[in-house]
CSV table of N, CA and C in Angstrom, one decimal:
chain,number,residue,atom,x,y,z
A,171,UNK,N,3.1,-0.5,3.8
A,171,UNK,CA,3.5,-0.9,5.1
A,171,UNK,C,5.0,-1.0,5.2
A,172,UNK,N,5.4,-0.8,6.2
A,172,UNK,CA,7.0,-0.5,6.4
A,172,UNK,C,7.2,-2.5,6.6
A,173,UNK,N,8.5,-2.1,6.7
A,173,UNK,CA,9.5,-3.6,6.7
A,173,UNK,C,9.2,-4.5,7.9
A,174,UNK,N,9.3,-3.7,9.2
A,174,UNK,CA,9.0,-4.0,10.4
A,174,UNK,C,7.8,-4.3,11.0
A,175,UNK,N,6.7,-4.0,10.3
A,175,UNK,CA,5.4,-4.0,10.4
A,175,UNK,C,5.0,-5.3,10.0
A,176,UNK,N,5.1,-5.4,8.2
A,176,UNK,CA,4.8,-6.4,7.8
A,176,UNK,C,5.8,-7.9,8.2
A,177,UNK,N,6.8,-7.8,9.2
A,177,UNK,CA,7.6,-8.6,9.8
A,177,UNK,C,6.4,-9.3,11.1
A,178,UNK,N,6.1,-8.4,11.9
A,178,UNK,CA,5.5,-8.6,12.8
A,178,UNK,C,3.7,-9.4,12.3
A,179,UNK,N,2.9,-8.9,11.2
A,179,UNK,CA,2.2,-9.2,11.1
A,179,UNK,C,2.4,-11.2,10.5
A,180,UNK,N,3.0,-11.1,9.6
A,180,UNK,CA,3.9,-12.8,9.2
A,180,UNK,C,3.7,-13.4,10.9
A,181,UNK,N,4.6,-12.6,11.3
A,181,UNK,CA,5.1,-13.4,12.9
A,181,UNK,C,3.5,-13.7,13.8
A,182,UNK,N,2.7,-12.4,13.8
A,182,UNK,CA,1.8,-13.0,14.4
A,182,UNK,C,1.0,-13.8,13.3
A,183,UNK,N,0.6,-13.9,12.9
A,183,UNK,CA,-0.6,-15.3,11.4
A,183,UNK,C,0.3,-16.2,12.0
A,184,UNK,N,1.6,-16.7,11.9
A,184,UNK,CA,2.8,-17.8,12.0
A,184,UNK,C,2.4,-18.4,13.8
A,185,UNK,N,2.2,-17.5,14.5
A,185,UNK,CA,2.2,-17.4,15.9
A,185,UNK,C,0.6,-18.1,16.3
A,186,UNK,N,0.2,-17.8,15.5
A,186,UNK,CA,-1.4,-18.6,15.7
A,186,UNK,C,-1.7,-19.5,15.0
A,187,UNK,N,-0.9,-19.4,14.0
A,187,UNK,CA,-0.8,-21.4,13.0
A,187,UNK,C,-1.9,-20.5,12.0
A,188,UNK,N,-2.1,-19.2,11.9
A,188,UNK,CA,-2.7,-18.9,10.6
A,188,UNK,C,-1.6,-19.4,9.1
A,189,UNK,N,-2.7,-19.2,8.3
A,189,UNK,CA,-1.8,-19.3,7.1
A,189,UNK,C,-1.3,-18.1,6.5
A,190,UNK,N,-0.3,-18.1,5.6
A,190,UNK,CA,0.1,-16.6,5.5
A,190,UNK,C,1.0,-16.6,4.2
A,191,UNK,N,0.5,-15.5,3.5
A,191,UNK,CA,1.6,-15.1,2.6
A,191,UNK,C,1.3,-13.9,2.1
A,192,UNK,N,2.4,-13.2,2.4
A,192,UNK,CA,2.3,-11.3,1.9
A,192,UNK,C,2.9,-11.3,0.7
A,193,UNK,N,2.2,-10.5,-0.3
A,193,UNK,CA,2.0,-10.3,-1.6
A,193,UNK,C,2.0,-8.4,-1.9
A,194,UNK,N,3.0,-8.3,-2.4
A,194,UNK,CA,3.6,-7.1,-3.0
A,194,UNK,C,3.4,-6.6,-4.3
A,195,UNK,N,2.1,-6.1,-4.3
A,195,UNK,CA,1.4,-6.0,-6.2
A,195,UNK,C,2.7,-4.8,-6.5
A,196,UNK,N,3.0,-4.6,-7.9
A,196,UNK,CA,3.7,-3.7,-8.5
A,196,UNK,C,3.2,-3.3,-9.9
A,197,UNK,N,3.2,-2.5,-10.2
A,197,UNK,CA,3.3,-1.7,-11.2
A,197,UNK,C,3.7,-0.2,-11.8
A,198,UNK,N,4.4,-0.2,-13.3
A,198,UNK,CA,5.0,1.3,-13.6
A,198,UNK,C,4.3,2.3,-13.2
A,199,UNK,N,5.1,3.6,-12.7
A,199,UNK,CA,4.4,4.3,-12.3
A,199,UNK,C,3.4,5.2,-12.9
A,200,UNK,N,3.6,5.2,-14.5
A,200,UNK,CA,3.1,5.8,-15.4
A,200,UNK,C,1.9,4.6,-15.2
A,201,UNK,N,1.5,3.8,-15.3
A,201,UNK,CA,0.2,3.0,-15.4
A,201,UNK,C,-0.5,3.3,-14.3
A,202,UNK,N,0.0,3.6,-12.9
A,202,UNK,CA,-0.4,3.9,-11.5
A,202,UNK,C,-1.1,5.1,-12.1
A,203,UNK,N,-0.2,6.0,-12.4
A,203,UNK,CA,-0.9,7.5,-12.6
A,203,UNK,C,-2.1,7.6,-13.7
A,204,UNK,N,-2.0,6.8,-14.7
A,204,UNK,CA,-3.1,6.5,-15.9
A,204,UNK,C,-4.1,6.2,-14.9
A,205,UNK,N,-4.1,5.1,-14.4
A,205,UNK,CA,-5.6,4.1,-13.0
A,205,UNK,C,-5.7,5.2,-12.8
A,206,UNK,N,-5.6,6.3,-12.3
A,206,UNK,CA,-5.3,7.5,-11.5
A,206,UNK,C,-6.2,8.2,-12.0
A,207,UNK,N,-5.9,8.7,-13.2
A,207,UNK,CA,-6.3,9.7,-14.0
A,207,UNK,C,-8.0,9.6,-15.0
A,208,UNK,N,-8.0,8.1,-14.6
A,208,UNK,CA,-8.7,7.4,-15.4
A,208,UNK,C,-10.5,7.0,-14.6
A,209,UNK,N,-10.2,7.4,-13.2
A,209,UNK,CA,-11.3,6.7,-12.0
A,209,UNK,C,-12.3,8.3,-11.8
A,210,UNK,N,-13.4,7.5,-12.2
A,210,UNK,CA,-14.3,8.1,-12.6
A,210,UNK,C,-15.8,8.0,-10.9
A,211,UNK,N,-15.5,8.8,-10.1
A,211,UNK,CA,-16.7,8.4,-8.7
A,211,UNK,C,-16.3,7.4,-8.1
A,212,UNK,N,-14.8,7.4,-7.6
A,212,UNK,CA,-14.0,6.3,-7.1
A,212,UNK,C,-14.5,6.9,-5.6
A,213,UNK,N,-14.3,5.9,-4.8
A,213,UNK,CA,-14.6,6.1,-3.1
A,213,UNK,C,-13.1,6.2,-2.6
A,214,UNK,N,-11.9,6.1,-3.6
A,214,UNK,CA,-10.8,6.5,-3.2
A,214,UNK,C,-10.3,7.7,-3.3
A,215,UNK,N,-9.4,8.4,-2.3
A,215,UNK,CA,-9.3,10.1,-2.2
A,215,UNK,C,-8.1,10.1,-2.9
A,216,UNK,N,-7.5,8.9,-2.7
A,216,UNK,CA,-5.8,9.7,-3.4
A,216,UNK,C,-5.7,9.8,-5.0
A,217,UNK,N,-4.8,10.6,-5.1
A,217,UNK,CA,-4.7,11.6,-6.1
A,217,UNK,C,-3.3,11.4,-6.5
A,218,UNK,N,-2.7,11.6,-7.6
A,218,UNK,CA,-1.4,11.7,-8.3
A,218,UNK,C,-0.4,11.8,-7.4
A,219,UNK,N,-0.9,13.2,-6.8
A,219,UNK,CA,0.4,13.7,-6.0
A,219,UNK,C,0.4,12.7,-4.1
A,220,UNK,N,-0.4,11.7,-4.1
A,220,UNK,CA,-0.5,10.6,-2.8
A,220,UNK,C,0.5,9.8,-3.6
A,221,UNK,N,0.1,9.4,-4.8
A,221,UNK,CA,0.3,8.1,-5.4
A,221,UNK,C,2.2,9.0,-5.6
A,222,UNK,N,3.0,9.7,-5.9
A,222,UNK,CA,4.0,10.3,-6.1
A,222,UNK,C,4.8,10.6,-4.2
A,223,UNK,N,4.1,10.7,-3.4
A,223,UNK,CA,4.4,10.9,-2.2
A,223,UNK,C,5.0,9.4,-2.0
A,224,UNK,N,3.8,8.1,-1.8
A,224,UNK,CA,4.4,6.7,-1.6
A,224,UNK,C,5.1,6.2,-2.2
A,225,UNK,N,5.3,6.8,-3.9
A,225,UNK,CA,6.2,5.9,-4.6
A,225,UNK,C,7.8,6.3,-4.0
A,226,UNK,N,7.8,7.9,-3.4
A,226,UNK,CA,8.8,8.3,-3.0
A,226,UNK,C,9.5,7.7,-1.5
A,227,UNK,N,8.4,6.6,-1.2
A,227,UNK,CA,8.9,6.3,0.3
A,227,UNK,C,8.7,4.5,0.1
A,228,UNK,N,8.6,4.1,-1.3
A,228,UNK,CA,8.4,2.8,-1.2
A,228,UNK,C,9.4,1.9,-0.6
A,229,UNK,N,8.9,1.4,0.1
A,229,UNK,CA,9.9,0.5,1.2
A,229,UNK,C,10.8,-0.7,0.2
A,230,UNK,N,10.0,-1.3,-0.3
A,230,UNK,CA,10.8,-2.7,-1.3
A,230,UNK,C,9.6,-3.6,-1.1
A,231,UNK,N,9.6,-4.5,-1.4
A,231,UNK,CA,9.0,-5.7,-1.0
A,231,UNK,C,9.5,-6.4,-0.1
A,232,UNK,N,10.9,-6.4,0.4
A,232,UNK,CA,11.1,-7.2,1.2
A,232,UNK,C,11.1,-8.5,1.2
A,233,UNK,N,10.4,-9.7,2.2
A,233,UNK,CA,10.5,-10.9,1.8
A,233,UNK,C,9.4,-11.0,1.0
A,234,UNK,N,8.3,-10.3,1.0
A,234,UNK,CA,6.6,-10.9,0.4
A,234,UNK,C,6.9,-11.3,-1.1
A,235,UNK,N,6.2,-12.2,-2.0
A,235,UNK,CA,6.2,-12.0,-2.8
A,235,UNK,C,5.7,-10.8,-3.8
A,236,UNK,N,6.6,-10.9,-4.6
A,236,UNK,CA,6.4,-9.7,-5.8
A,236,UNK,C,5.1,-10.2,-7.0
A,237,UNK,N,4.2,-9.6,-7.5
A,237,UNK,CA,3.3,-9.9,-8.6
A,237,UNK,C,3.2,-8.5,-8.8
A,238,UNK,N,3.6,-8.5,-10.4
A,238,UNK,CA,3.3,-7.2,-11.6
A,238,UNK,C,1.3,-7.4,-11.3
A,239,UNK,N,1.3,-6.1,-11.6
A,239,UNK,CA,-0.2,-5.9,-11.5
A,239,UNK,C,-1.1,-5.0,-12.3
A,240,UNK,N,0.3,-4.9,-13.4
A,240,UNK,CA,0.0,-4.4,-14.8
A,240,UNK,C,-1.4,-4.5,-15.8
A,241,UNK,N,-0.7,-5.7,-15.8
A,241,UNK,CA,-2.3,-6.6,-16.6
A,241,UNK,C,-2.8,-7.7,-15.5
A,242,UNK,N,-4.2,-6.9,-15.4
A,242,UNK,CA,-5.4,-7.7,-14.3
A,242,UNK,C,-5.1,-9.6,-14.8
A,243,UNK,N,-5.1,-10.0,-15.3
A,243,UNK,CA,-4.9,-10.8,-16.0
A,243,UNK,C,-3.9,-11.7,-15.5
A,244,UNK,N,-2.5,-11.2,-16.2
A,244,UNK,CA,-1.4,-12.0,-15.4
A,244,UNK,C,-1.9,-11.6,-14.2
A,245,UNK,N,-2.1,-10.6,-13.4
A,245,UNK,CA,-1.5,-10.4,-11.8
A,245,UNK,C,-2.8,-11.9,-10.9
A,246,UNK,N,-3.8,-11.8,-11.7
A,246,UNK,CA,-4.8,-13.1,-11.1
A,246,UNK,C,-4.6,-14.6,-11.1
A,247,UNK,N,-3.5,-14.3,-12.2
A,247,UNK,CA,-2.7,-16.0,-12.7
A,247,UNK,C,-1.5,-16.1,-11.5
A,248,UNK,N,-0.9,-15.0,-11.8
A,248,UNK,CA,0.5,-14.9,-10.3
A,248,UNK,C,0.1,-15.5,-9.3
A,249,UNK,N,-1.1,-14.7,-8.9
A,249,UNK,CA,-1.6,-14.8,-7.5
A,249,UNK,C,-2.1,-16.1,-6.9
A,250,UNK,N,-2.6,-16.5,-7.9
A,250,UNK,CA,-3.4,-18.2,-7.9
A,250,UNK,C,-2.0,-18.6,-7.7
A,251,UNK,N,-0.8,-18.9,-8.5
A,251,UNK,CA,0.6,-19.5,-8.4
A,251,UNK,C,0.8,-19.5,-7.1
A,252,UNK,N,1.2,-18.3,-6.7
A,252,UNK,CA,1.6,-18.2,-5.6
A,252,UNK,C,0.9,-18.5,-3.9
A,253,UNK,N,-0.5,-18.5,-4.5
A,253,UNK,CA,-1.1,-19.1,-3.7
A,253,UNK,C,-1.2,-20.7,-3.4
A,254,UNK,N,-1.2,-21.4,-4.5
A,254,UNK,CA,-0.9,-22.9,-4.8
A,254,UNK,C,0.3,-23.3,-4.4
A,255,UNK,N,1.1,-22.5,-4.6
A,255,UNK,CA,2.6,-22.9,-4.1
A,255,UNK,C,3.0,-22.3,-2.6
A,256,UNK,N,2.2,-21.9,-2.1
A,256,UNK,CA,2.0,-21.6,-0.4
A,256,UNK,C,1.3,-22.6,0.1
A,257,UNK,N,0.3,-23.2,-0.4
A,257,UNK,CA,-0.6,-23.9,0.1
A,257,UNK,C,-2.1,-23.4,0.6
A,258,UNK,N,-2.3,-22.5,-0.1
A,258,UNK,CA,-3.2,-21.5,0.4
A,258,UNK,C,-4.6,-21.5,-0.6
A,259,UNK,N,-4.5,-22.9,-1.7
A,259,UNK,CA,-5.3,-22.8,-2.3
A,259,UNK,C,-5.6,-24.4,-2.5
């Protein structure tokens, strides 16, 4: 999602007293393309060359928080963090 989008979506959750916090998974691109390579009767269509299109237009994170999404593992511990420390949990 572009900068301006996820600006607006904050503003509306914020605008209705939703709770809210945008979270920015990351990971190396070589691990992206391995998941990639790796997904066996996936219901998802994109393909290397999708996953190489978006990394070429990735916006940044912006304000959302960042969580590595490397290892399932850490990224489930981040996320609980960051959820606890939003109040969201």
């Amino acid at each position: 999602l572009d900068v301006s989008l996820r600006r607006r979506l904050a503003e509306q959750a914020k605008s209705h007293g939703w709770p809210w916090l945008g979270v920015w998974l990351t990971a190396p691109l070589s691990v992206l393309e391995n998941r990639i390579r790796g997904r066996k009767r996936d219901a998802s269509d994109a393909d290397i060359a999708v996953l190489h299109r978006a990394h070429a237009r990735d916006p940044g994170p912006g304000d959302w928080t960042v969580i590595s999404a490397e290892q399932t593992e850490t990224a489930l511990a981040s996320l609980r963090s960051a959820l606890q420390a939003a109040g969201l949990l």
